[in-house]
Short mmCIF file of C-alpha atoms in Angstrom, two decimals:
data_model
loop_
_atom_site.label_atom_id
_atom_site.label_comp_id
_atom_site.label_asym_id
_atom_site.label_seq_id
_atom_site.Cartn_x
_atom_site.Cartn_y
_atom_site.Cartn_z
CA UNK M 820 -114.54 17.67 73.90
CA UNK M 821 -115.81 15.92 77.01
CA UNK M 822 -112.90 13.76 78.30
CA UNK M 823 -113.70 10.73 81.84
CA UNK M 824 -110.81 11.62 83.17
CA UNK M 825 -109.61 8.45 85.76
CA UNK M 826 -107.36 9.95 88.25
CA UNK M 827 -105.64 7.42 90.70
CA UNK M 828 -104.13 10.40 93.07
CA UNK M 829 -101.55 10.66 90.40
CA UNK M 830 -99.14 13.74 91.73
CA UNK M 831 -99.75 15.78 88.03
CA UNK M 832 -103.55 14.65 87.64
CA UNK M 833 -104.51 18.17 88.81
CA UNK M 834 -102.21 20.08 86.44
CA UNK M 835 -103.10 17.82 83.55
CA UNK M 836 -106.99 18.33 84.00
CA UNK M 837 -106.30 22.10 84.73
CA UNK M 838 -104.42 22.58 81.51
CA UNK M 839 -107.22 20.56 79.50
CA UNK M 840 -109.99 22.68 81.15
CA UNK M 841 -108.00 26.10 79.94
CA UNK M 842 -107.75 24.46 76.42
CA UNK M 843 -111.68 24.43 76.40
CA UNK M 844 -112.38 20.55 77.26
CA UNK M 845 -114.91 19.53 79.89
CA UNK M 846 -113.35 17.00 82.02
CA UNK M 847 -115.25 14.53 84.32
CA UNK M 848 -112.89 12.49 87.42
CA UNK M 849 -113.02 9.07 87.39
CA UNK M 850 -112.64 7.55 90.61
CA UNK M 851 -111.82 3.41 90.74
CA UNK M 852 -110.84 1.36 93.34
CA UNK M 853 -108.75 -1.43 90.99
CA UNK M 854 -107.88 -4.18 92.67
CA UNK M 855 -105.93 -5.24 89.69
CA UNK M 856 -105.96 -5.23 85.70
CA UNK M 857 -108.70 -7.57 84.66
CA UNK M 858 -111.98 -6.13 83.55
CA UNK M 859 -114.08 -7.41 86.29
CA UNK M 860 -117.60 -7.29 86.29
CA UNK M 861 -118.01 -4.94 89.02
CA UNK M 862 -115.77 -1.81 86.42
CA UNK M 863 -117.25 -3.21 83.09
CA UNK M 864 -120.65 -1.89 84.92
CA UNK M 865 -119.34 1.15 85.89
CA UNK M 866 -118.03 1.74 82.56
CA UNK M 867 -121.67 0.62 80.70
CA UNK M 868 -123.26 3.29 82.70
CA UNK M 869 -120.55 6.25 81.67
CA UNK M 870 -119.63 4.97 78.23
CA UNK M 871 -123.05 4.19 76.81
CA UNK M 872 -124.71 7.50 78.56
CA UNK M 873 -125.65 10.14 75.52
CA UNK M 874 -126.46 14.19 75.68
CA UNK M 875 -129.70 15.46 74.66
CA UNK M 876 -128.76 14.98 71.11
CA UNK M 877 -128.60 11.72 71.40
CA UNK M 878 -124.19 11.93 70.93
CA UNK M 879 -122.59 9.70 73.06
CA UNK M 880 -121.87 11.85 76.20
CA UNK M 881 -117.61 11.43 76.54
CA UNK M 882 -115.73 11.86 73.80
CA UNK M 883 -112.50 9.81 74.88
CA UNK M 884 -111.28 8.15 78.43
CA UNK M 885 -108.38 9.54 79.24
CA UNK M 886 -105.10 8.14 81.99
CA UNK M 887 -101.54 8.47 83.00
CA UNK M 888 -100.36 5.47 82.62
CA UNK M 889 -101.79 2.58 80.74
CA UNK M 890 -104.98 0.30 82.39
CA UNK M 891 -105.57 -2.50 80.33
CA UNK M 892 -109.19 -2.72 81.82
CA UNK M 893 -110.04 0.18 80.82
CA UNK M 894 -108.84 -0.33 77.75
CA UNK M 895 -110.80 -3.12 77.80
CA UNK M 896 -114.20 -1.36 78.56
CA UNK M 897 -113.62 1.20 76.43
CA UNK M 898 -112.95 -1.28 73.48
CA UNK M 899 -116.20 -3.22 74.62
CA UNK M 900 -118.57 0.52 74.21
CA UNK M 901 -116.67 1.96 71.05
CA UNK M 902 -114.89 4.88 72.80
CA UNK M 903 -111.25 5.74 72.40
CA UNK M 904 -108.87 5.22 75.55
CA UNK M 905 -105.88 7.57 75.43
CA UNK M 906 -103.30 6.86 77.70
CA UNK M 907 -99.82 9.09 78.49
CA UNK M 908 -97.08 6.86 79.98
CA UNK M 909 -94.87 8.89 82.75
CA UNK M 910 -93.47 5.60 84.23
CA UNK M 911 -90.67 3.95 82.35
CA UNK M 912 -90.27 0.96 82.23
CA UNK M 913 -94.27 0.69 82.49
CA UNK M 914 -94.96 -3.72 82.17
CA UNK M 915 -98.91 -3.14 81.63
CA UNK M 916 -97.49 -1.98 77.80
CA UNK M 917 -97.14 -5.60 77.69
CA UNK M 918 -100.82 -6.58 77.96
CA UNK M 919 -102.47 -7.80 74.84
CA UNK M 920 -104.55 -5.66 75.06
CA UNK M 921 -102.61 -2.54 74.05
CA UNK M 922 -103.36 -3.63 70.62
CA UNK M 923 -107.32 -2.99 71.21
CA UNK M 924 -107.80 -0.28 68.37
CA UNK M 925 -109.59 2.47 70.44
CA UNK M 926 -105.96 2.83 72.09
CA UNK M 927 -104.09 6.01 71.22
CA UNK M 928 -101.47 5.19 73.89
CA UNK M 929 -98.40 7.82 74.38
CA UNK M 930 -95.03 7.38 75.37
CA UNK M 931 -91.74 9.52 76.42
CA UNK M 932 -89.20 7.34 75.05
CA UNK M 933 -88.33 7.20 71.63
CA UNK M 934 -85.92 4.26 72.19
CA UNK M 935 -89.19 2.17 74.07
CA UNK M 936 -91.32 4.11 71.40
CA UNK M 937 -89.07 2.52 68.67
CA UNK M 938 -88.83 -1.20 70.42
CA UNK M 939 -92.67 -1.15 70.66
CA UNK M 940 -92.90 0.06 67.22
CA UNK M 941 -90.57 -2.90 65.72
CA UNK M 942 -92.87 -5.74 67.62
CA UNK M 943 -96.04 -4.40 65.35
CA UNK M 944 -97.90 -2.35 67.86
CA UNK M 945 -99.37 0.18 65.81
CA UNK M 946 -101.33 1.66 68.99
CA UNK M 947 -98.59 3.53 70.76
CA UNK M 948 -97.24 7.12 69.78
CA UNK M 949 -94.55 9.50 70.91
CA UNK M 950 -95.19 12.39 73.19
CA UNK M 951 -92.22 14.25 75.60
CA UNK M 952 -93.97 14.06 79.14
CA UNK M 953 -95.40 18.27 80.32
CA UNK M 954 -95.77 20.70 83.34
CA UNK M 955 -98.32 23.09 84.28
CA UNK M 956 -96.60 26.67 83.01
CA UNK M 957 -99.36 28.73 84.74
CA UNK M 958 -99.50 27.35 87.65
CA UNK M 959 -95.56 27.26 88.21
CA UNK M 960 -95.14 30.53 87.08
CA UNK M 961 -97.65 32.17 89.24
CA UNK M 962 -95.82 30.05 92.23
CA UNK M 963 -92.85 31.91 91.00
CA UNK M 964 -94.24 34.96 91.03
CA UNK M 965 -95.18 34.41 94.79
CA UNK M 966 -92.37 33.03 95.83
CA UNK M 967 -90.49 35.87 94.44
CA UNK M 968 -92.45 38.26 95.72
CA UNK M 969 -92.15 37.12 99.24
CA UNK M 970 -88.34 38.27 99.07
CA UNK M 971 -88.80 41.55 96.94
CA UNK M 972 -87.41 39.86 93.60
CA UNK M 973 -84.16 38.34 95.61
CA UNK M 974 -82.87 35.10 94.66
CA UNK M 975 -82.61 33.03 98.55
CA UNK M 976 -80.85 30.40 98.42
CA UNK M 977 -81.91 27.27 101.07
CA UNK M 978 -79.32 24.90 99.30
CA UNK M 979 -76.23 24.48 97.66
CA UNK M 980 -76.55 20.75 95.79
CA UNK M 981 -79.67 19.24 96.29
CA UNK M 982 -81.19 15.48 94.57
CA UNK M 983 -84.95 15.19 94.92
CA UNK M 984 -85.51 11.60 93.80
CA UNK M 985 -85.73 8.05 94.91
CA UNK M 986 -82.44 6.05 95.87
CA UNK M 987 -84.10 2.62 95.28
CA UNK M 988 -81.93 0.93 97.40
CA UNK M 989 -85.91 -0.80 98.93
CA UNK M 990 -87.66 -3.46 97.19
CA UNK M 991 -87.24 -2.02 93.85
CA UNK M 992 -83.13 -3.17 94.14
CA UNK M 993 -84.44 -7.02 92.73
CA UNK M 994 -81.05 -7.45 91.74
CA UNK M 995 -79.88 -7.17 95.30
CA UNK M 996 -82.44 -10.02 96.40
CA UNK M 997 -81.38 -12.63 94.19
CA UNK M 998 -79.01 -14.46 96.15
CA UNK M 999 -77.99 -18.03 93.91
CA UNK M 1000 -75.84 -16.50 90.93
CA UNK M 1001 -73.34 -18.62 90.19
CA UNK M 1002 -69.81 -16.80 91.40
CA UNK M 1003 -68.56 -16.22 87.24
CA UNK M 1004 -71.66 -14.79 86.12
CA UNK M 1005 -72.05 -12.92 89.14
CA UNK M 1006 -68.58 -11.23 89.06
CA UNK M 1007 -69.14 -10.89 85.36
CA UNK M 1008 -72.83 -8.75 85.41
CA UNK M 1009 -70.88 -6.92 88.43
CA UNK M 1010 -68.10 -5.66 86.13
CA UNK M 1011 -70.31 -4.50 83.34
CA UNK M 1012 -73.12 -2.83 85.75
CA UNK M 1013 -69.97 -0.96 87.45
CA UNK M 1014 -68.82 0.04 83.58
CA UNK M 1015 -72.51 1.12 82.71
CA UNK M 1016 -72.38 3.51 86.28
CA UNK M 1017 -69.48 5.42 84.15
CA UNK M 1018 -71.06 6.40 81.18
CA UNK M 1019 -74.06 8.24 80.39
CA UNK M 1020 -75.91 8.00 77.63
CA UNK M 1021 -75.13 4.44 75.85
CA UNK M 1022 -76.93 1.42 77.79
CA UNK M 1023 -74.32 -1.47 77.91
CA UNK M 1024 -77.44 -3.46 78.54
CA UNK M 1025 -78.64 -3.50 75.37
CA UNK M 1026 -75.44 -4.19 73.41
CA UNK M 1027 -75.61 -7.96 73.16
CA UNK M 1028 -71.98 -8.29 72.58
CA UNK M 1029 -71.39 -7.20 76.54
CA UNK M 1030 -75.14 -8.84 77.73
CA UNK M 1031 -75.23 -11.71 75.32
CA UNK M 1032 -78.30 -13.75 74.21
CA UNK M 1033 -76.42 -16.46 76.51
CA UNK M 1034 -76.09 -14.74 79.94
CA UNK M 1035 -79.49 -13.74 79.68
CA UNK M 1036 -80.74 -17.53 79.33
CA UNK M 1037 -78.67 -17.72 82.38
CA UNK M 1038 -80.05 -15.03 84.72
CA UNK M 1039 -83.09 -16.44 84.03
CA UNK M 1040 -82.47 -20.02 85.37
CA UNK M 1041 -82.29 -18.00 88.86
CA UNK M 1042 -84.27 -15.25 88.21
CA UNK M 1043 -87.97 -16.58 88.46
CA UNK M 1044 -91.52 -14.50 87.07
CA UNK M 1045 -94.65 -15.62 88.23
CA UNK M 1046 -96.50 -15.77 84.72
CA UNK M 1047 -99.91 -14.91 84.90
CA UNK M 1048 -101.07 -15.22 81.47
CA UNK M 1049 -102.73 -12.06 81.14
CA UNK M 1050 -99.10 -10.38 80.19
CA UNK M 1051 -97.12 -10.94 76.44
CA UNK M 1052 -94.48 -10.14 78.63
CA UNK M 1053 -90.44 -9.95 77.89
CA UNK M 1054 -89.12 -11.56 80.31
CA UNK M 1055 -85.42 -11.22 78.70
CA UNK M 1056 -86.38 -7.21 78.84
CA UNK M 1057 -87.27 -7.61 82.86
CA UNK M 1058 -83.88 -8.80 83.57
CA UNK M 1059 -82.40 -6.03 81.55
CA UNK M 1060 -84.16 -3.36 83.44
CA UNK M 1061 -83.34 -5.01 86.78
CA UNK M 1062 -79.78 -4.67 85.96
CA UNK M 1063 -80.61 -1.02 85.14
CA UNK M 1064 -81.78 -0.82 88.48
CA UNK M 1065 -79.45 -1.65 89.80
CA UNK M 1066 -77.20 0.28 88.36
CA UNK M 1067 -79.12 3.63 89.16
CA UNK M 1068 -78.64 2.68 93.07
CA UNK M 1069 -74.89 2.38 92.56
CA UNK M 1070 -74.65 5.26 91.04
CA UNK M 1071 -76.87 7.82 92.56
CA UNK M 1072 -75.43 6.66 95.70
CA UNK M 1073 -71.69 7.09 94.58
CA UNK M 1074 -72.58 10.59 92.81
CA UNK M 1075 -74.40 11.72 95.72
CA UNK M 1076 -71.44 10.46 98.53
CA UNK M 1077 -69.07 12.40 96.10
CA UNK M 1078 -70.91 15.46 96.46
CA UNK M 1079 -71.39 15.40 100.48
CA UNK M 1080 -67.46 15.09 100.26
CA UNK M 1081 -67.49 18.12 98.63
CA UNK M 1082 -70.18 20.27 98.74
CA UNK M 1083 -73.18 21.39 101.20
CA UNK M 1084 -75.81 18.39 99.98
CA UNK M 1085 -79.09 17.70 100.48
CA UNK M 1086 -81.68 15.01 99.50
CA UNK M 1087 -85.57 14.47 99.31
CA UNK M 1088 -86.14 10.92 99.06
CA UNK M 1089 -89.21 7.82 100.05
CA UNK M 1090 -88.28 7.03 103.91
CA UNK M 1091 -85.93 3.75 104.51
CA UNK M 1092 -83.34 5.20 102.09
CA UNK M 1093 -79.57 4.05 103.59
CA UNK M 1094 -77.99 7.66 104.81
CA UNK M 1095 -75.15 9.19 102.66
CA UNK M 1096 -72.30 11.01 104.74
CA UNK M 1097 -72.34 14.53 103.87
CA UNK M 1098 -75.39 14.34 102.65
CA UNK M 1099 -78.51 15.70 104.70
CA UNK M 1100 -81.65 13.54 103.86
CA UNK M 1101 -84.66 15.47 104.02
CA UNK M 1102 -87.33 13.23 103.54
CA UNK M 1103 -89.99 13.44 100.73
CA UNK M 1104 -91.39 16.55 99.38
CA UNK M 1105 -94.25 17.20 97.74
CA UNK M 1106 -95.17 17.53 94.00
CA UNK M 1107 -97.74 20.62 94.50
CA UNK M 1108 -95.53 22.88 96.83
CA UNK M 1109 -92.79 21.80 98.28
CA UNK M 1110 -90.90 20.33 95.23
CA UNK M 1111 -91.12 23.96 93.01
CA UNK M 1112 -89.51 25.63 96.38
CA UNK M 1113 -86.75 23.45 96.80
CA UNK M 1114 -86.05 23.59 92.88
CA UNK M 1115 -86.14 27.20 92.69
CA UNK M 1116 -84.55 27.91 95.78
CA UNK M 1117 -81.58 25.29 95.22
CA UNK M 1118 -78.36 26.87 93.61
CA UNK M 1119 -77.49 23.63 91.98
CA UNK M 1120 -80.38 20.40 90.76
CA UNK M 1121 -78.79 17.07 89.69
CA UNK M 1122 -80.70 15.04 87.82
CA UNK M 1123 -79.51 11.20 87.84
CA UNK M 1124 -81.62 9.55 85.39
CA UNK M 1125 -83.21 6.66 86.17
CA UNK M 1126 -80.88 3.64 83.65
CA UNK M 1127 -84.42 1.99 82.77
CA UNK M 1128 -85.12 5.86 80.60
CA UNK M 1129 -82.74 4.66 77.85
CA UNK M 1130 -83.10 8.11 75.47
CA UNK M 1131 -86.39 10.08 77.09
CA UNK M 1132 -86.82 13.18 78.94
CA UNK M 1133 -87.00 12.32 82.41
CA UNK M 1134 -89.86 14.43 84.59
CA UNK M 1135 -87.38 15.54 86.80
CA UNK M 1136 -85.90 17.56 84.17
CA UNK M 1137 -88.69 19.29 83.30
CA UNK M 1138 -89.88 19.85 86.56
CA UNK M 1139 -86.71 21.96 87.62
CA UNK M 1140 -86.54 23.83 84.78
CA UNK M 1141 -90.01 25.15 84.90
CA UNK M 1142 -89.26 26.08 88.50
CA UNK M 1143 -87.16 27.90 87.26
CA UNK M 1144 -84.41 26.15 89.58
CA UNK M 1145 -80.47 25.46 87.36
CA UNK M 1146 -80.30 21.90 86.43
CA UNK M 1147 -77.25 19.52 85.95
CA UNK M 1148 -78.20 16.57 84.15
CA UNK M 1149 -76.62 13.33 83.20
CA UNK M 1150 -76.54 12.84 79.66
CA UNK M 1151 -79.51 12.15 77.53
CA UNK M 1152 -80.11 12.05 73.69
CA UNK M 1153 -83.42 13.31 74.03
CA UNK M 1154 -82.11 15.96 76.35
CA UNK M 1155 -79.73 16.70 73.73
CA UNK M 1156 -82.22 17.15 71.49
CA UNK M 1157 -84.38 19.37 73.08
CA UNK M 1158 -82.05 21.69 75.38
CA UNK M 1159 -78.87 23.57 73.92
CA UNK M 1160 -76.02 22.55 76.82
CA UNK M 1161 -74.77 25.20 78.77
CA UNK M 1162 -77.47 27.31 77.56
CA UNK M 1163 -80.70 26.31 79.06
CA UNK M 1164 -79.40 23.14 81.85
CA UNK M 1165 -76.43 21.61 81.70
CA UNK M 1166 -74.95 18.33 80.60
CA UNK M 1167 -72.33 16.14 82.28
CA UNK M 1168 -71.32 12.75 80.24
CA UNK M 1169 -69.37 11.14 83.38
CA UNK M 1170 -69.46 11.00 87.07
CA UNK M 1171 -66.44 12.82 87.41
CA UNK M 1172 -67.53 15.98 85.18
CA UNK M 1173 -70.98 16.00 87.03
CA UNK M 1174 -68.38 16.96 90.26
CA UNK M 1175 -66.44 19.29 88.18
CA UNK M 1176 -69.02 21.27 86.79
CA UNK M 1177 -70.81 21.90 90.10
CA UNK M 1178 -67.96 23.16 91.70
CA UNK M 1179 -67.91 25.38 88.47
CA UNK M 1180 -71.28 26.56 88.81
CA UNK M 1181 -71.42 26.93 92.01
CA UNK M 1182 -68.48 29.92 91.85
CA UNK M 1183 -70.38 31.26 88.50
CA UNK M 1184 -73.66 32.55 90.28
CA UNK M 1185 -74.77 35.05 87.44
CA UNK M 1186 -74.03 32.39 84.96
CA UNK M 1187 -76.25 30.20 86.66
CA UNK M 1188 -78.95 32.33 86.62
CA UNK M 1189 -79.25 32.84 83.38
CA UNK M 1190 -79.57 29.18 82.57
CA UNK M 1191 -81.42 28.75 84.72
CA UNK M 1192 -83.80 31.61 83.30
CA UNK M 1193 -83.59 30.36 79.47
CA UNK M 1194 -84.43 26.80 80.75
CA UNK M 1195 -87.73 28.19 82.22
CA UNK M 1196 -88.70 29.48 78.79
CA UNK M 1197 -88.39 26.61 76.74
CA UNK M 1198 -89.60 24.45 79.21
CA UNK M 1199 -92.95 26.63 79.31
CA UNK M 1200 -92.76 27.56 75.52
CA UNK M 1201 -92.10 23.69 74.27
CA UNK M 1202 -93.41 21.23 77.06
CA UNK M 1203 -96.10 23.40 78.97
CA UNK M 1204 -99.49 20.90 78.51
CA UNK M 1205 -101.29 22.90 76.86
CA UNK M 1206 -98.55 23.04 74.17
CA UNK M 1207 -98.72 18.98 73.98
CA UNK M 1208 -102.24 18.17 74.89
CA UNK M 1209 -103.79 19.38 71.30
CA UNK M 1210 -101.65 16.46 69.80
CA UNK M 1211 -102.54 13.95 72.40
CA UNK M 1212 -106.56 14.69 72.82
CA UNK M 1213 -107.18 15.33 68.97
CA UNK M 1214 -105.07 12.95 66.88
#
């Protein structure tokens, strides 16, 4: 198959193309510089040239366009010269899903979330499938390998807790900007976003008997959207995912100041990030090298799942456990699904038992270990790209 392949500096466009390139696939980059989501005439050109060009046969030259993440343009060209767009969501919540034109038939358009898979499903959208998001197995075991090898097959340890994730508390905290809520229905969507930060796994946000029809309709009188028109979008669904938001700053924060009490901590997060006492921020780290080595070389990986991934594997999850690094997750049905707790990562349901069983694991070093080592093998055996991208690239 010959896939355009348009990479936007995306920090697992490498392994993807990689993986497809080992499966047999020639793959072409696609380089754009878009300025936004309309098909302007200026990409609808570049796209004639590439989408109409044919092989010495005569056969249309590419066989599909392929992205992370959804471009309605594209979509658009591709629609326009008969060639199917497949696009694999990693960001969740992901608002271009909301363009009109995700119901353009050559769309084969893949997401991680089988709740958002399910919503999508129930509006009519017959365009969008289910996938569990991958990592590059060869590349992260040969990194292993290396890394191992550096220290003779000894595990070194360079931290005892460590987060590597964004705290949000930027621009991305909307909730935190809106500054007119009346004092009742402020106090009120205070209460439940501090009852949400204590559970895992059930979203308050969607349970209309906490979030009713009728506090929505309020937030929006002083929650504003610029509507653009080139958007179907949910506007009721925004405000839910702000509160999510929100709710993941709370409560990585309070997790994270908990642990600094407690433990040696570290974090890798975007610069601007408030500081956390006890908690040594180390900046950001990156995808292709640095992030494997901190993973691996971590005793204990929390993962603190973004609120807006109601059931889906987060990245983060896979991306320790194919570094072979121990994980401690907050709970997840998908993760549920896939991973057998206690076996291959481990599962904490509150706040409180995400403490407990890192102090637990911490003292349990050969236990750890061999977690850690089953995780690695399903991770590479079940989610490696090459396992996922048959389904993807030849449906």
């Amino acid at each position: 198959m010959r896939i355009l392949y348009y990479y936007w500096d995306e920090f697992n466009g490498e392994d993807c193309m990689d993986a497809m390139r080992r499966l047999g696939h020639e793959v072409d980059m696609l380089r754009l510089q878009l300025e936004g989501f309309e098909l302007t005439p200026e990409i609808d050109e570049r796209f004639r040239a590439l989408l109409t060009k044919e092989d010495f046969s005569g056969k249309r030259y590419y066989d599909i366009v392929y992205s992370f993440d959804y471009y309605p343009c594209i979509s658009d060209a591709c629609q326009k010269y008969n060639t199917p767009y497949v696009s694999w969501v990693f960001d969740c919540p992901h608002y271009t899903l909301d363009s009109h034109t995700i119901t353009n038939p050559v769309n084969r358009v893949f997401v991680f979330d089988k709740e958002r898979y399910r919503q999508m499903k129930s509006k009519g959208t017959t365009t969008v499938r289910y996938s569990p998001l991958g990592v590059n197995e060869k590349r992260l075991s040969e990194f292993c390998d290396k890394l191992d090898a550096e220290t003779d097959g000894l595990m070194v340890y360079q931290h005892d807790v460590c987060f590597l994730g964004n705290l949000y508390d930027n621009e991305f905290n909307f909730y935190d900007q809106v500054q007119s809520l009346p004092p009742d229905l402020k106090e009120y969507i205070d209460n439940v976003i501090n009852d949400q930060e204590k559970i895992f796994g059930k979203d308050l946000f969607s349970d209309e008997q906490v979030i009713t029809p009728e506090h929505v309709k309020e937030l929006r009188e002083y929650i504003k959207f610029e509507d653009t028109g080139n958007y179907d979008l949910n506007y009721d669904s925004i405000i839910l995912d702000m509160l999510r938001i929100k709710v993941t700053v709370n409560e990585r924060r309070h997790i994270l100041e908990r642990m600094g009490e407690r433990f040696d901590s570290f974090l890798y997060t975007p610069p601007g990030a408030r500081p956390i006492k006890g908690v040594k921020n180390m900046g950001l780290a990156d995808y292709q090298t640095k992030m494997p080595l901190i993973f691996r070389r971590s005793k204990i990986n929390l993962n603190i799942t973004l609120r807006s991934i109601i059931s889906g594997v987060p990245l983060r999850v896979l991306d320790v456990l194919a570094a072979g690094g121990f994980l401690i997750t907050t709970y997840q049905k998908e993760i549920e699904e896939y991973f057998e707790n206690g076996k291959e990562l481990v599962i904490a349901h509150t706040p409180e038992e995400m403490v407990e069983l890192t102090e637990y694991y911490l003292e349990h070093e050969d236990e750890r270990k061999e977690i850690a080592k089953a995780g690695q093998k399903k991770v590479y055996e079940e989610f490696a790209y090459t396992k996922l991208l048959p389904k993807i690239l030849e449906e």
